CSV table of N, CA and C in Angstrom, one decimal:
chain,number,residue,atom,x,y,z
A,687,MET,N,39.9,108.3,157.8
A,687,MET,CA,39.5,108.3,156.4
A,687,MET,C,37.9,108.3,156.3
A,688,ALA,N,37.3,107.4,157.0
A,688,ALA,CA,35.8,107.4,157.0
A,688,ALA,C,35.2,108.6,157.7
A,689,LEU,N,35.9,109.1,158.7
A,689,LEU,CA,35.4,110.4,159.3
A,689,LEU,C,35.5,111.5,158.4
A,690,LEU,N,36.6,111.7,157.6
A,690,LEU,CA,36.7,112.8,156.7
A,690,LEU,C,35.6,112.7,155.6
A,691,ARG,N,35.4,111.4,155.1
A,691,ARG,CA,34.3,111.2,154.1
A,691,ARG,C,32.9,111.6,154.7
A,692,ALA,N,32.7,111.3,155.9
A,692,ALA,CA,31.4,111.6,156.6
A,692,ALA,C,31.2,113.1,156.7
A,693,ILE,N,32.3,113.8,157.0
A,693,ILE,CA,32.3,115.3,157.1
A,693,ILE,C,32.1,115.9,155.8
A,694,GLU,N,32.7,115.4,154.8
A,694,GLU,CA,32.6,115.8,153.4
A,694,GLU,C,31.1,115.7,152.9
A,695,ASP,N,30.6,114.5,153.2
A,695,ASP,CA,29.2,114.2,152.8
A,695,ASP,C,28.2,115.2,153.5
A,696,ALA,N,28.5,115.4,154.8
A,696,ALA,CA,27.6,116.3,155.6
A,696,ALA,C,27.6,117.7,155.1
A,697,THR,N,28.8,118.2,154.8
A,697,THR,CA,29.0,119.6,154.4
A,697,THR,C,28.4,119.7,153.0
A,698,ARG,N,28.6,118.7,152.2
A,698,ARG,CA,28.1,118.8,150.8
A,698,ARG,C,26.6,118.8,150.8
A,699,GLY,N,26.0,118.1,151.7
A,699,GLY,CA,24.5,118.1,151.9
A,699,GLY,C,24.0,119.4,152.3
A,700,VAL,N,24.7,120.1,153.3
A,700,VAL,CA,24.3,121.4,153.8
A,700,VAL,C,24.4,122.4,152.7
A,701,GLY,N,25.5,122.3,151.9
A,701,GLY,CA,25.7,123.3,150.8
A,701,GLY,C,24.6,123.1,149.7
A,702,ALA,N,24.2,121.9,149.5
A,702,ALA,CA,23.2,121.6,148.4
A,702,ALA,C,21.8,122.1,148.9
A,703,ILE,N,21.6,122.1,150.2
A,703,ILE,CA,20.3,122.6,150.7
A,703,ILE,C,20.3,124.1,150.8
A,704,ALA,N,21.4,124.7,151.3
A,704,ALA,CA,21.5,126.1,151.5
A,704,ALA,C,21.6,126.9,150.2
A,705,PHE,N,22.3,126.3,149.2
A,705,PHE,CA,22.5,127.1,147.9
A,705,PHE,C,21.2,127.5,147.2
A,706,PRO,N,20.2,126.6,147.0
A,706,PRO,CA,19.0,127.0,146.3
A,706,PRO,C,18.2,128.0,147.1
A,707,ARG,N,18.3,128.0,148.5
A,707,ARG,CA,17.6,129.0,149.3
A,707,ARG,C,18.2,130.3,149.0
A,708,GLN,N,19.6,130.4,149.0
A,708,GLN,CA,20.2,131.7,148.7
A,708,GLN,C,19.9,132.2,147.4
A,709,THR,N,19.8,131.4,146.3
A,709,THR,CA,19.5,131.9,145.0
A,709,THR,C,18.0,132.3,145.0
A,710,PHE,N,17.2,131.6,145.7
A,710,PHE,CA,15.8,132.0,145.7
A,710,PHE,C,15.6,133.4,146.3
A,711,PHE,N,16.3,133.6,147.4
A,711,PHE,CA,16.2,135.0,148.1
A,711,PHE,C,16.8,136.0,147.2
A,712,LEU,N,17.9,135.6,146.5
A,712,LEU,CA,18.5,136.6,145.6
A,712,LEU,C,17.6,136.9,144.4
A,713,LYS,N,16.9,135.9,143.9
A,713,LYS,CA,16.0,136.2,142.8
A,713,LYS,C,14.8,137.0,143.3
A,714,LYS,N,14.4,136.8,144.5
A,714,LYS,CA,13.3,137.5,145.1
A,714,LYS,C,13.7,139.0,145.2
A,715,ILE,N,14.9,139.3,145.7
A,715,ILE,CA,15.4,140.7,145.8
A,715,ILE,C,15.5,141.3,144.4
A,716,ILE,N,16.0,140.6,143.4
A,716,ILE,CA,16.2,141.1,142.1
A,716,ILE,C,14.8,141.5,141.5
A,717,VAL,N,13.8,140.6,141.7
A,717,VAL,CA,12.5,140.8,141.2
A,717,VAL,C,11.9,142.0,141.8
A,718,LEU,N,12.0,142.2,143.1
A,718,LEU,CA,11.5,143.3,143.8
A,718,LEU,C,12.1,144.6,143.4
A,719,GLU,N,13.4,144.6,143.2
A,719,GLU,CA,14.2,145.8,142.7
A,719,GLU,C,13.7,146.1,141.3
A,720,CYS,N,13.5,145.1,140.4
A,720,CYS,CA,13.2,145.4,139.0
A,720,CYS,C,11.7,145.9,138.9
A,721,PHE,N,10.8,145.3,139.6
A,721,PHE,CA,9.4,145.6,139.4
A,721,PHE,C,8.9,146.8,140.3
A,722,ALA,N,9.7,147.2,141.3
A,722,ALA,CA,9.2,148.3,142.2
A,722,ALA,C,10.3,149.3,142.4
A,723,PRO,N,11.0,149.7,141.4
A,723,PRO,CA,12.1,150.7,141.6
A,723,PRO,C,11.5,152.1,141.8
A,724,GLU,N,10.4,152.4,141.1
A,724,GLU,CA,9.9,153.8,141.2
A,724,GLU,C,9.3,154.0,142.6
A,725,SER,N,8.5,153.1,143.0
A,725,SER,CA,7.9,153.3,144.4
A,725,SER,C,9.0,153.3,145.4
A,726,TYR,N,10.0,152.5,145.2
A,726,TYR,CA,11.1,152.4,146.2
A,726,TYR,C,11.8,153.7,146.3
A,727,GLU,N,12.2,154.3,145.1
A,727,GLU,CA,13.0,155.5,145.1
A,727,GLU,C,12.2,156.7,145.5
A,728,THR,N,10.9,156.8,145.1
A,728,THR,CA,10.1,158.0,145.5
A,728,THR,C,9.9,157.9,147.0
A,729,HIS,N,9.8,156.7,147.6
A,729,HIS,CA,9.6,156.5,149.0
A,729,HIS,C,10.8,157.0,149.8
A,730,HIS,N,12.0,156.7,149.2
A,730,HIS,CA,13.2,157.1,149.9
A,730,HIS,C,13.6,158.6,149.7
A,731,THR,N,13.4,159.1,148.5
A,731,THR,CA,13.7,160.5,148.2
A,731,THR,C,12.8,161.5,148.8
A,732,SER,N,11.6,161.1,149.1
A,732,SER,CA,10.6,162.0,149.7
A,732,SER,C,11.0,162.2,151.2
A,733,HIS,N,11.7,161.3,151.8
A,733,HIS,CA,12.1,161.5,153.2
A,733,HIS,C,13.4,162.5,153.2
A,734,THR,N,14.2,162.4,152.2
A,734,THR,CA,15.5,163.1,152.2
A,734,THR,C,15.2,164.6,151.8
A,735,SER,N,14.3,164.8,150.9
A,735,SER,CA,14.1,166.2,150.3
A,735,SER,C,13.1,167.0,151.1
């Protein structure tokens, strides 16, 4: 019982630390996509055409 509780606490701690990092990177990607779509698309389409 104590072992299960320790595992629960450990995994909950890891999730609490990892989750904000994931949302931070997700927000960073969204911001980059929103603020630089023109340069991103022209950069990619210039190679294909």
